[in-house]
Amino acid sequence: MRQIIKATQLLADEWPLPGEEASSTGAVRLTLIDYLAWCGGAALPGVPAGARVAVRLEPADDEADLLPYLGQLPLIDVHFPKSAEGRGYTQGRMLRERHGYTGELRASGAVFIDQIYLLARCGFDAFELAEGQDPQAVIAELQRFSVAYQPMVDGLTQPLRRHR
Amino acid sequence: MYRYDTIDQTLVAERVAQFRDQTRRFLAGQLSEDEFKPLRLRNGLYIQTHAPMLRVAVPYGLLSTRQLRMLAHLARKYDRGYGHFTTRQNIQYNWPKLEDVPDMLADLATVEMHAIQTSGNCIRNVTADHFAGIAPDEIDDPRPYCEIIRQWSTVHPEFNYLPRKFKIAVTGSPADRAASEVHDIGLHMRRNEAGEVGFEVLVGGGLGRTPIIGKVIREFLPREHLLSYLEAILRIYNREGRRDNIYKARIKILVKATGEVAFREAVEAEWALLRDTALRLDVAEIDRMRAFFVPLPYETLTDIDATAGREPEFAAWYRYNTRAHKMPGYRAVVVSLKAPEIAPGDITAAQMDDLAELADRISSGQVRSTHDQNLILGEVRQQDLYETWQGLSALGLATPNVGLLTDMICCPGLDFCSLANAGSIGIAKQINERFTDLDYLYDLGPLEIKMSGCMNACGHHHVGHIGILGVDKSGEEWYQITLGGSASGITSLGTVIGPSVAKAEVATTISKILDVYLAARQDEESFLQVFRRIGVQPFRDQVYATDH
Ligand code: SF4
């Protein structure tokens, strides 16, 4: 059973990967193309009636395509094929800060302990870690910094407003 | 200058702790070399030819003497007793031990310094005019804004994994002394008709394999929008910049591919959504930052003839190594790190300590680093210049050659850098051995030689009046020479003179080039002016005529 970290807890993941069968609880994760098709009424063989449907974004995907569906999405998974991939940080911030998405925002793929803090600041609240990462160490790493310079959703100190 | 408060201090301390942990995991085999690499790079640590290299940030080139003494301490304790100032106003140590680096960073943190983002594909140390705050032609002091940019860019969560490195330079004067037009973003301070301060914004300049001069994408950006505008540019770049080819990943390629107009429209559209967010700077915050850079309590002095009755050596030093200051009775002193016998930009621990002592005694207790690899004492009373010269002479830091042929920019090259095709320090030595006659150098006048050991162009060769680029020809070191580049005034990129020359021929080739200049010179024309008038052909004819 794949485990994820969500809100600093280690949990079993209920969401199958894109291409995998729906879970027994009816959870299914689609690529953006499939998700948009499904939203447009297409019948997809892997999506049972009454399924709960999540979406995975790849780096080149435009998260703005999801705007009409943000309220109904239980999970947006932003995929990092490589740890050097940086577009997902922007996708995360846009979803959380600009578009007000409040569901689970997950980073998956090449997600290593040393990116966790940056991802969390961009609004990610769930992490599907790369192989070999120690979940307890990752949870501790979320607390690595107690201050930051950039005004962001996490509400850490905002030194740009220090004079107040 | 800026002083850390508990927020800044906490942040660097937590960063040191993080890197200590990362280094420990690497040494324990829990992190692979590939996993560790992006982490160490973002803390200034390269693995070079002989040893690790640590690049320490000198934000916008400003150092207190306390910090300079710490740099000396690091050189002594962890390195071989010297450091190397770079073209980005930073200092590099060429011989630290990997396992010592966390301690070096902890030592730096005690004097409000760090090595964060001095390498890696992220926003690098912001650079500025080295005469900021003292230049007579200045519109406003850029350093408060540089510090704001430093803070905003430090551990920026969204922009730590950019397609490629990203460099920002800021100038406060019409004269560009920061090579700002060959940076990913160049910011030029401007005053609008209402007298308000803002920035002209250039984007997409850069050297390297594809040298390009930055394009103006906004004529005037009110200062309160500085960060939101930068964030808009960076966001577009982070999303759209190429990640499939390292040689096409800089923002200059994106701007070129998108087209200037379309790129500007994209930035402006993003900015429209960002400008009134929490990134907007308010006046109180800007003023708080400006208060760190208020001018010193200057004495009321008048200009004097500092050289009257002094020996000619002092007069020569005064002429070439000092610069005008905005306050009467003061001068800025350039400390030449270009003595003939040393690698350009190198300075020993003892020199750093003694220079700190001199700066405390005669100047403001601050030292500046320049992008042409010298240092500056910014606030010297003219009546103290003679003593300053004596002091610097005793330290070997008064070579009267600033702005002249031997004031070369030179990257570490093959001697240290694992990316190099060819040596550059050896070429600097060769040039120094050839051109020993100071009167000849004075006759030549202003001349910038800039040298890089490979296409990465850390030595800014494209914008040298004479640029020298190391190339690898079947395992041998050869050098391609360009003429007519400049990064100040009208920025221009050098023209390749012809086929590259063998290592032993570099100084001879430069001699021939200078012969053409001297023969063609009219009145007081500088090398650059002559080149711009007569073009590359006469130089080409001369250099290659006798070879074949
Ligand atoms: S120009 Fe090339 S050789 Fe010189 S320091 Fe840069 S990467 Fe190294």
XYZ file of C-alpha atoms and ligand atoms in Angstrom:
720
model
C 0.000 0.000 0.000
C 1.412 3.318 -1.059
C 1.705 5.836 1.737
C 1.510 9.588 1.531
C 2.084 12.441 3.883
C -0.873 14.666 4.321
C -1.141 17.511 6.766
C 1.974 16.151 8.533
C 0.416 12.682 8.943
C 1.543 9.472 7.326
C -1.518 7.923 5.672
C -2.389 5.098 3.339
C -3.154 6.480 -0.108
C -6.678 5.848 -1.327
C -5.999 7.171 -4.826
C -4.838 4.843 -7.577
C -2.375 6.234 -10.105
C -3.599 7.384 -13.511
C -4.142 4.280 -15.619
C -4.810 2.086 -12.601
C -8.214 0.680 -11.839
C -10.615 2.564 -9.654
C -10.253 1.695 -5.985
C -12.860 -0.276 -4.091
C -14.143 3.015 -2.718
C -14.605 4.322 -6.260
C -11.633 6.653 -6.326
C -9.920 7.217 -9.645
C -7.132 9.535 -10.796
C -7.094 10.774 -14.395
C -4.692 12.620 -16.617
C -5.777 16.131 -17.518
C -6.914 15.140 -21.006
C -9.037 12.299 -19.662
C -10.367 14.400 -16.863
C -11.498 17.175 -19.195
C -13.068 14.605 -21.500
C -14.870 13.009 -18.576
C -16.107 16.398 -17.403
C -17.332 16.968 -20.935
C -19.508 13.894 -20.632
C -17.324 11.280 -22.271
C -17.752 7.781 -20.892
C -14.345 6.507 -19.860
C -14.017 2.742 -19.346
C -11.940 3.126 -16.167
C -14.403 5.440 -14.465
C -17.317 3.618 -12.831
C -20.597 5.370 -12.263
C -20.544 7.395 -9.073
C -16.739 7.449 -8.980
C -14.832 10.106 -7.140
C -12.460 11.557 -9.695
C -9.126 13.289 -9.173
C -6.740 14.727 -11.722
C -3.006 14.671 -12.262
C -1.245 17.634 -13.866
C 1.982 17.164 -15.792
C 4.466 20.065 -15.973
C 3.294 21.344 -19.344
C -0.382 21.253 -18.388
C -2.246 24.464 -17.773
C -3.986 24.366 -14.428
C -6.362 27.059 -15.643
C -8.139 24.309 -17.616
C -9.430 23.114 -14.260
C -11.050 26.399 -13.283
C -14.661 25.292 -13.855
C -14.108 22.154 -11.793
C -12.115 23.317 -8.791
C -15.076 23.099 -6.449
C -15.707 19.450 -7.257
C -12.116 18.188 -7.304
C -11.161 16.281 -4.152
C -7.533 16.001 -5.244
C -5.212 17.708 -7.689
C -1.977 15.834 -8.085
C 0.889 17.871 -9.520
C 3.418 15.489 -10.962
C 7.182 16.089 -10.898
C 8.821 13.726 -13.397
C 12.259 14.969 -12.244
C 13.332 16.766 -9.106
C 14.781 19.573 -11.243
C 11.332 20.187 -12.675
C 10.142 23.563 -11.398
C 6.856 24.231 -13.130
C 4.827 22.389 -10.540
C 5.679 25.008 -7.935
C 3.973 27.625 -10.068
C 1.024 25.332 -10.779
C 0.579 24.809 -7.056
C 0.715 28.465 -6.176
C -1.675 29.402 -8.939
C -4.219 26.826 -7.814
C -4.034 27.790 -4.169
C -3.407 31.504 -4.249
C -4.948 32.765 -7.428
C -7.731 30.279 -7.994
C -8.585 29.568 -4.382
C -8.535 25.790 -4.663
C -9.135 24.277 -1.227
C -9.035 20.526 -1.855
C -6.017 18.286 -1.481
C -3.020 19.597 -3.429
C -0.512 16.831 -3.803
C 3.019 16.678 -5.168
C 3.970 13.333 -6.663
C 6.834 11.784 -8.579
C 10.424 12.825 -7.908
C 9.487 14.373 -4.587
C 12.409 14.287 -2.199
C 12.770 15.427 1.364
C 14.776 18.483 0.397
C 11.998 19.960 -1.741
C 9.278 19.460 0.831
C 9.577 22.793 2.513
C 9.427 24.714 -0.785
C 6.429 22.714 -1.939
C 4.591 23.317 1.308
C 5.131 27.051 0.965
C 3.618 26.902 -2.518
C 0.424 25.476 -1.032
C 0.965 21.718 -1.280
C -0.515 19.843 1.650
C 0.131 16.261 0.533
C 3.242 14.479 -0.686
C 3.547 11.233 -2.534
C 7.244 10.676 -1.978
C 9.915 9.258 -4.231
C 11.407 5.887 -3.304
C 13.605 5.677 -0.261
C 12.439 8.774 1.583
C 12.021 8.462 5.312
C 8.507 9.744 6.061
C 9.289 10.751 9.632
C 12.273 12.786 8.479
C 10.103 14.386 5.812
C 7.492 15.373 8.361
C 10.221 16.912 10.499
C 11.599 18.739 7.467
C 8.304 20.572 7.064
C 9.272 22.486 10.188
C 12.788 23.285 8.968
C 12.332 27.014 8.623
C 10.490 29.215 11.058
C 10.822 32.372 8.967
C 10.594 33.248 5.292
C 10.794 36.323 3.144
C 7.981 35.826 0.672
C 4.363 36.589 1.461
C 2.536 33.325 0.789
C -0.447 31.303 1.764
C 1.295 29.569 4.643
C 1.351 32.780 6.664
C 5.010 32.513 7.704
C 6.611 35.783 8.739
C 6.441 38.406 6.064
C 9.522 40.538 6.426
C 8.384 42.807 3.642
C 5.980 44.169 6.205
C 8.483 44.320 9.035
C 8.049 47.945 9.937
C 4.550 47.344 11.204
C 24.709 49.135 5.213
C 21.987 46.614 5.833
C 22.058 44.898 9.211
C 20.365 41.585 9.883
C 17.537 41.460 12.350
C 16.373 38.273 14.059
C 14.421 37.200 10.986
C 17.452 37.358 8.699
C 19.681 35.774 11.305
C 17.219 32.966 11.985
C 16.883 32.246 8.306
C 20.609 31.873 7.653
C 21.014 29.810 10.817
C 18.216 27.460 9.792
C 19.710 27.238 6.321
C 23.101 26.296 7.728
C 21.453 23.608 9.847
C 19.651 22.296 6.790
C 22.839 22.140 4.746
C 24.730 20.522 7.598
C 22.098 17.816 7.618
C 22.242 17.421 3.834
C 26.032 17.156 3.907
C 25.844 14.589 6.698
C 23.364 12.504 4.705
C 25.595 12.723 1.640
C 28.697 11.673 3.542
C 26.718 8.844 5.141
C 25.694 7.592 1.706
C 22.018 8.438 2.186
C 22.066 10.958 -0.637
C 23.545 10.100 -4.010
C 25.878 12.505 -5.799
C 23.020 13.366 -8.155
C 20.656 14.064 -5.288
C 23.198 16.118 -3.383
C 24.316 18.214 -6.340
C 21.367 20.627 -6.631
C 21.417 21.055 -2.853
C 25.096 21.887 -2.552
C 24.941 24.161 -5.598
C 22.217 26.216 -3.956
C 24.617 26.672 -1.074
C 27.490 27.824 -3.260
C 29.385 24.566 -3.333
C 30.831 23.242 -6.583
C 33.003 20.185 -7.039
C 35.887 21.397 -9.174
C 39.013 20.012 -10.751
C 41.103 19.785 -7.602
C 38.686 20.243 -4.776
C 35.330 21.641 -3.844
C 34.901 25.358 -4.497
C 32.766 27.515 -2.240
C 31.300 30.720 -3.609
C 30.234 33.161 -0.922
C 27.659 35.846 -1.676
C 28.657 39.463 -1.350
C 25.246 41.024 -1.910
C 25.589 43.950 -4.330
C 29.303 43.996 -3.588
C 29.118 45.577 -0.150
C 31.230 44.301 2.747
C 31.857 45.595 6.224
C 35.410 45.304 7.489
C 34.110 42.805 10.026
C 32.908 40.675 7.145
C 36.177 41.125 5.269
C 38.054 39.880 8.314
C 35.816 36.835 8.390
C 36.587 36.188 4.723
C 40.274 36.341 5.660
C 39.637 33.934 8.518
C 37.921 31.463 6.170
C 40.829 31.676 3.739
C 43.262 30.962 6.516
C 41.365 28.300 8.392
C 39.702 26.321 5.611
C 41.590 27.217 2.466
C 45.134 27.951 1.364
C 45.278 31.478 2.626
C 43.599 33.325 -0.210
C 40.301 33.968 -1.940
C 39.263 34.968 -5.431
C 36.825 37.792 -6.236
C 34.545 37.031 -9.164
C 32.772 38.971 -11.884
C 29.597 38.771 -9.856
C 31.112 40.593 -6.917
C 31.318 37.370 -4.920
C 34.320 35.635 -3.415
C 35.341 32.042 -4.093
C 37.484 29.651 -2.125
C 39.200 27.069 -4.229
C 40.430 24.572 -1.701
C 37.921 23.886 1.068
C 37.108 20.386 2.262
C 33.571 19.262 1.663
C 33.059 18.264 5.273
C 34.209 21.722 6.444
C 31.703 23.652 4.372
C 28.868 23.614 6.932
C 31.295 25.104 9.463
C 32.364 27.740 6.963
C 28.742 28.667 6.407
C 28.148 28.798 10.160
C 31.149 31.124 10.524
C 29.767 33.327 7.754
C 26.391 33.486 9.459
C 28.027 35.081 12.498
C 28.827 38.115 10.338
C 25.514 38.221 8.475
C 26.757 36.415 5.388
C 25.849 33.301 3.470
C 26.401 31.410 0.241
C 22.735 30.863 -0.558
C 21.929 30.688 -4.282
C 25.379 31.616 -5.481
C 25.001 28.755 -7.930
C 22.310 26.424 -9.201
C 19.295 27.099 -11.391
C 17.804 29.774 -9.216
C 17.964 33.534 -8.683
C 21.593 34.373 -8.038
C 23.189 37.036 -5.897
C 21.953 40.440 -7.050
C 24.693 42.780 -8.256
C 24.886 46.553 -8.432
C 26.993 49.496 -9.459
C 30.063 49.352 -7.225
C 29.962 53.122 -6.822
C 26.367 53.006 -5.562
C 25.648 55.765 -3.085
C 28.796 57.738 -3.857
C 28.744 58.287 -7.616
C 28.314 61.930 -8.611
C 26.022 60.989 -11.502
C 23.642 58.864 -9.457
C 19.876 59.231 -9.674
C 19.333 57.302 -6.476
C 21.095 54.655 -4.418
C 20.135 51.232 -5.817
C 21.249 49.263 -2.758
C 18.032 49.465 -0.709
C 16.245 47.935 -3.679
C 18.987 45.354 -4.092
C 18.490 44.324 -0.484
C 14.748 44.060 -1.054
C 15.461 41.862 -4.067
C 17.960 39.822 -2.065
C 15.369 39.068 0.556
C 12.580 38.349 -1.897
C 14.745 35.992 -3.938
C 16.298 34.141 -0.989
C 14.799 30.649 -0.752
C 11.950 31.757 -3.007
C 9.807 28.613 -3.018
C 8.437 29.038 -6.510
C 11.708 29.921 -8.213
C 14.250 27.526 -6.759
C 14.098 25.134 -9.712
C 14.166 27.432 -12.696
C 15.107 26.207 -16.164
C 18.528 27.788 -15.639
C 20.410 30.290 -13.493
C 19.010 33.803 -13.257
C 20.979 36.980 -12.685
C 19.747 40.439 -11.806
C 21.822 43.638 -11.836
C 20.729 47.091 -10.692
C 22.228 50.475 -11.474
C 21.342 53.864 -10.044
C 23.304 55.936 -12.540
C 22.887 56.624 -16.229
C 26.383 55.163 -16.692
C 26.162 51.401 -16.505
C 28.864 50.070 -14.219
C 27.173 46.757 -13.515
C 27.031 45.256 -17.025
C 23.287 45.320 -16.471
C 22.431 44.921 -20.139
C 23.957 41.466 -20.226
C 21.946 40.159 -17.284
C 18.735 38.165 -17.313
C 17.143 41.238 -15.788
C 18.764 44.658 -15.752
C 17.156 47.388 -13.679
C 18.042 51.025 -14.302
C 16.834 53.541 -11.788
C 14.964 56.416 -13.354
C 13.018 59.442 -12.223
C 9.763 60.188 -13.984
C 8.445 63.663 -14.723
C 6.823 63.839 -11.318
C 10.207 63.176 -9.748
C 9.258 59.707 -8.543
C 11.824 56.943 -8.481
C 11.320 53.818 -10.499
C 13.066 51.430 -12.834
C 13.605 50.882 -16.482
C 13.361 47.121 -16.875
C 15.483 45.158 -19.330
C 15.096 41.485 -19.823
C 16.840 38.715 -21.708
C 20.420 39.921 -21.778
C 23.211 37.461 -21.250
C 26.566 36.174 -22.355
C 27.478 32.509 -22.659
C 27.012 30.620 -25.882
C 24.437 33.027 -27.263
C 25.347 36.572 -26.198
C 22.393 38.940 -26.350
C 21.854 42.485 -25.139
C 18.796 42.879 -22.910
C 15.609 44.436 -24.261
C 13.683 47.170 -22.520
C 10.276 45.752 -21.654
C 9.163 48.595 -19.433
C 10.340 52.179 -19.550
C 9.260 53.078 -16.059
C 8.201 50.801 -13.253
C 7.172 52.661 -10.111
C 9.348 51.410 -7.292
C 6.512 50.039 -5.164
C 5.893 47.476 -7.906
C 9.448 46.209 -8.079
C 8.794 42.776 -6.614
C 5.482 42.101 -8.286
C 7.039 42.877 -11.650
C 10.026 40.649 -10.992
C 7.711 37.909 -9.839
C 5.684 38.225 -13.039
C 8.815 37.900 -15.190
C 10.121 34.968 -13.190
C 6.775 33.191 -13.304
C 6.560 33.448 -17.081
C 10.136 32.228 -17.325
C 9.600 29.365 -14.890
C 6.622 28.141 -16.897
C 7.744 28.812 -20.419
C 11.532 28.633 -20.366
C 12.995 25.609 -22.136
C 13.977 22.713 -19.950
C 14.912 20.261 -22.663
C 18.225 21.830 -23.690
C 20.605 23.422 -21.217
C 22.006 25.699 -23.924
C 18.609 27.110 -24.733
C 17.274 27.413 -21.220
C 18.153 31.000 -20.305
C 15.432 33.624 -20.428
C 17.175 35.345 -23.342
C 16.263 32.395 -25.563
C 12.656 32.517 -24.376
C 12.396 36.246 -25.066
C 13.864 35.729 -28.500
C 11.571 32.816 -29.318
C 8.443 34.496 -27.940
C 9.257 37.854 -29.472
C 9.840 40.965 -27.440
C 6.327 42.311 -27.843
C 4.554 39.089 -26.989
C 6.860 38.522 -24.055
C 6.181 41.978 -22.697
C 2.438 41.438 -23.091
C 2.640 38.174 -21.197
C 4.575 39.817 -18.375
C 2.238 42.780 -18.201
C -0.804 40.501 -18.131
C 0.637 38.464 -15.275
C 1.731 41.601 -13.495
C -1.770 43.061 -13.693
C -2.866 40.180 -11.476
C 0.067 40.500 -9.089
C 0.617 44.199 -8.656
C -1.800 44.759 -5.848
C -1.052 41.650 -3.870
C 1.108 41.487 -0.753
C 4.155 41.964 -2.959
C 3.406 45.627 -3.328
C 5.986 47.581 -1.364
C 4.763 50.410 0.721
C 6.646 53.611 1.253
C 7.277 52.906 4.916
C 8.993 49.640 4.051
C 11.080 51.228 1.313
C 12.048 54.017 3.687
C 12.992 51.508 6.362
C 15.330 49.876 3.869
C 16.703 53.196 2.642
C 17.553 54.156 6.197
C 20.196 51.419 6.236
C 22.022 53.141 3.425
C 21.914 56.758 4.509
C 25.109 58.583 3.600
C 27.804 58.723 6.230
C 28.169 61.866 8.280
C 30.483 63.523 5.783
C 32.749 66.310 6.870
C 32.390 69.627 5.144
C 35.459 69.660 2.965
C 36.565 71.223 -0.244
C 38.368 69.575 -3.097
C 42.126 69.812 -2.872
C 44.950 69.101 -5.270
C 45.976 65.867 -3.622
C 48.937 65.287 -5.905
C 50.595 68.702 -5.473
C 54.240 68.237 -4.582
C 53.960 64.443 -4.461
C 56.020 61.924 -6.370
C 54.948 60.871 -9.873
C 54.129 57.317 -8.705
C 51.479 58.719 -6.421
C 50.179 60.971 -9.171
C 49.849 57.985 -11.499
C 48.014 56.006 -8.860
C 45.744 58.982 -8.157
C 44.959 59.336 -11.820
C 44.155 55.701 -12.533
C 43.045 54.219 -9.226
C 40.845 56.915 -7.735
C 37.457 58.136 -8.856
C 35.243 61.138 -8.284
C 32.991 61.149 -5.221
C 29.706 62.974 -4.909
C 30.961 64.822 -1.822
C 33.551 67.580 -2.117
C 36.854 66.708 -0.514
C 36.369 62.930 -0.944
C 37.491 60.350 -3.503
C 36.721 56.710 -4.080
C 39.796 54.499 -4.212
C 39.982 51.399 -6.364
C 42.115 48.719 -4.754
C 43.756 46.916 -7.641
C 43.673 43.131 -7.371
C 45.641 43.044 -10.610
C 49.242 43.080 -9.531
C 51.272 41.516 -12.351
C 52.391 38.519 -10.343
C 49.000 37.359 -9.073
C 45.966 35.792 -10.698
C 43.431 38.566 -11.371
C 40.986 38.917 -8.488
C 43.023 36.941 -5.961
C 43.703 38.353 -2.517
C 45.474 36.793 0.445
C 44.137 36.529 3.972
C 46.830 38.908 5.211
C 45.898 41.464 2.545
C 42.242 41.195 3.518
C 43.024 41.753 7.188
C 45.314 44.683 6.518
C 42.908 46.207 4.052
C 40.162 45.948 6.680
C 42.407 47.787 9.089
C 43.089 50.497 6.516
C 39.403 50.836 5.668
C 38.567 51.250 9.353
C 41.236 53.879 9.780
C 40.833 55.896 6.576
C 37.517 55.032 4.991
C 34.057 54.111 6.163
C 34.689 50.680 7.590
C 33.234 49.287 4.386
C 34.779 47.770 1.306
C 33.107 47.165 -2.029
C 33.796 44.471 -4.583
C 33.510 45.258 -8.278
C 32.424 43.102 -11.186
C 35.829 43.708 -12.719
C 37.442 41.920 -9.794
C 38.839 44.826 -7.811
C 37.870 46.278 -4.452
C 36.931 49.829 -3.532
C 37.374 52.032 -0.504
C 34.388 54.256 -1.045
C 34.913 57.169 1.289
C 38.421 58.504 1.461
C 39.129 62.120 2.363
C 41.365 63.614 -0.281
C 43.799 64.665 2.395
C 44.180 60.993 3.345
C 44.838 59.752 -0.161
C 48.596 59.838 0.174
C 48.475 57.750 3.324
C 46.024 55.405 1.635
C 48.394 54.975 -1.280
C 51.271 54.246 1.059
C 49.187 51.734 2.936
C 47.961 49.989 -0.199
C 51.444 50.027 -1.735
C 52.783 48.226 1.293
C 50.100 45.578 0.752
C 50.800 45.202 -2.969
C 47.329 46.551 -3.696
C 48.258 49.820 -5.391
C 49.250 48.721 -8.887
C 48.351 51.874 -10.833
C 46.537 50.070 -13.629
C 42.797 50.358 -13.035
C 40.999 50.563 -16.368
C 44.191 49.780 -18.274
C 45.353 46.768 -20.223
C 46.592 44.781 -17.240
C 43.391 45.363 -15.256
C 42.121 42.189 -16.852
C 38.985 40.271 -16.012
C 39.846 36.634 -15.830
C 37.806 33.598 -14.822
C 39.494 30.733 -12.936
C 39.762 28.702 -16.163
C 41.420 25.336 -16.504
C 43.473 25.773 -13.352
C 40.399 25.369 -11.178
C 37.203 25.081 -13.159
C 36.025 21.671 -14.285
C 34.054 23.181 -17.178
C 37.029 24.959 -18.728
C 38.375 24.345 -22.210
C 41.562 26.269 -21.602
C 43.508 28.160 -18.988
C 42.985 31.845 -18.434
C 45.227 32.599 -15.466
C 48.262 31.539 -17.502
C 47.224 33.895 -20.284
C 46.896 36.734 -17.793
C 50.425 35.930 -16.684
C 51.671 35.894 -20.253
C 50.080 39.287 -20.896
C 51.508 40.684 -17.673
C 54.973 39.459 -18.637
C 54.718 41.030 -22.074
C 53.295 44.397 -21.090
C 55.477 45.556 -18.245
C 56.069 49.110 -19.398
C 53.591 51.270 -17.509
C 54.195 54.250 -19.790
C 53.112 52.144 -22.729
C 49.956 51.166 -20.857
C 49.254 54.786 -20.011
C 49.717 55.730 -23.635
C 47.216 53.060 -24.675
C 44.644 54.505 -22.324
C 41.430 52.776 -21.285
C 41.466 49.175 -22.381
C 39.468 46.259 -21.093
C 40.696 42.739 -21.642
C 38.247 40.074 -20.544
C 38.982 36.394 -20.545
C 36.889 33.259 -20.158
C 38.110 29.692 -20.129
C 34.984 28.447 -21.907
C 31.712 29.466 -23.545
C 30.067 30.027 -20.176
C 31.676 33.434 -20.303
C 32.193 34.001 -16.585
C 35.016 36.323 -17.665
C 32.577 38.386 -19.799
C 34.818 38.065 -22.880
C 32.053 39.171 -25.268
C 32.022 42.611 -23.712
C 35.774 43.112 -23.472
C 37.351 45.688 -25.738
C 39.583 42.716 -26.339
C 37.881 39.451 -25.465
C 39.748 36.185 -25.098
C 37.917 32.877 -25.086
C 39.606 29.578 -24.374
C 38.717 26.825 -26.835
C 39.737 23.217 -26.958
C 41.281 22.147 -30.264
C 41.922 18.416 -30.156
C 43.036 18.567 -26.569
C 45.127 21.720 -26.951
C 44.375 25.123 -25.513
C 43.609 27.734 -28.175
C 42.149 31.187 -27.873
C 39.535 32.989 -29.885
C 39.876 36.750 -29.842
C 37.054 39.250 -30.176
C 37.311 43.001 -30.484
C 35.042 45.914 -29.737
C 32.860 44.574 -26.956
C 31.721 46.833 -24.143
C 29.300 46.673 -21.240
C 29.400 50.315 -20.275
C 27.980 53.209 -22.220
C 26.769 51.637 -25.429
C 26.725 47.915 -24.764
C 28.180 45.991 -27.669
C 29.292 42.439 -28.276
C 32.757 41.781 -29.606
C 33.460 40.730 -33.175
C 35.525 37.601 -33.703
C 38.756 38.635 -35.333
C 39.478 35.329 -37.057
C 40.654 31.794 -36.377
C 41.761 31.131 -32.815
C 45.418 31.489 -31.908
C 47.756 29.114 -30.132
C 48.447 29.583 -26.447
C 51.975 30.885 -26.947
C 50.738 33.495 -29.439
C 48.150 35.327 -27.347
C 50.306 38.187 -26.071
C 51.948 38.611 -29.470
C 48.547 38.795 -31.096
C 47.468 41.459 -28.641
C 50.621 43.412 -29.464
C 49.703 43.372 -33.132
C 46.183 44.509 -32.352
C 47.534 47.376 -30.292
C 49.912 48.367 -33.095
C 46.931 48.786 -35.398
C 45.184 50.881 -32.793
C 48.155 53.156 -32.184
C 48.746 53.658 -35.901
C 45.093 54.506 -36.553
C 44.510 56.622 -33.473
C 43.578 60.230 -34.035
C 43.917 62.726 -31.218
C 42.790 61.185 -27.954
C 40.724 58.369 -29.397
C 40.442 55.325 -27.173
C 40.888 51.778 -28.427
C 37.140 51.278 -28.459
C 36.528 54.482 -30.381
C 39.097 53.526 -33.000
C 37.590 50.070 -33.328
C 34.130 51.512 -33.756
C 35.457 53.875 -36.431
C 37.587 51.504 -38.487
C 35.994 48.121 -37.834
C 37.590 44.724 -37.497
C 39.248 44.389 -40.909
C 42.487 46.344 -40.328
C 43.053 44.344 -37.151
C 42.320 41.113 -38.960
C 44.747 41.987 -41.741
C 47.519 42.733 -39.298
C 47.024 39.724 -37.042
C 46.849 37.136 -39.790
C 49.160 38.754 -42.367
C 52.418 37.605 -40.870
C 51.142 34.228 -39.735
C 50.556 32.772 -43.150
S 34.063 30.773 -18.124
Fe 34.120 28.556 -18.167
S 36.164 28.085 -17.457
Fe 35.774 30.147 -16.823
S 34.950 29.950 -14.743
Fe 33.232 30.062 -16.163
S 32.725 27.936 -16.527
Fe 34.803 27.952 -15.688
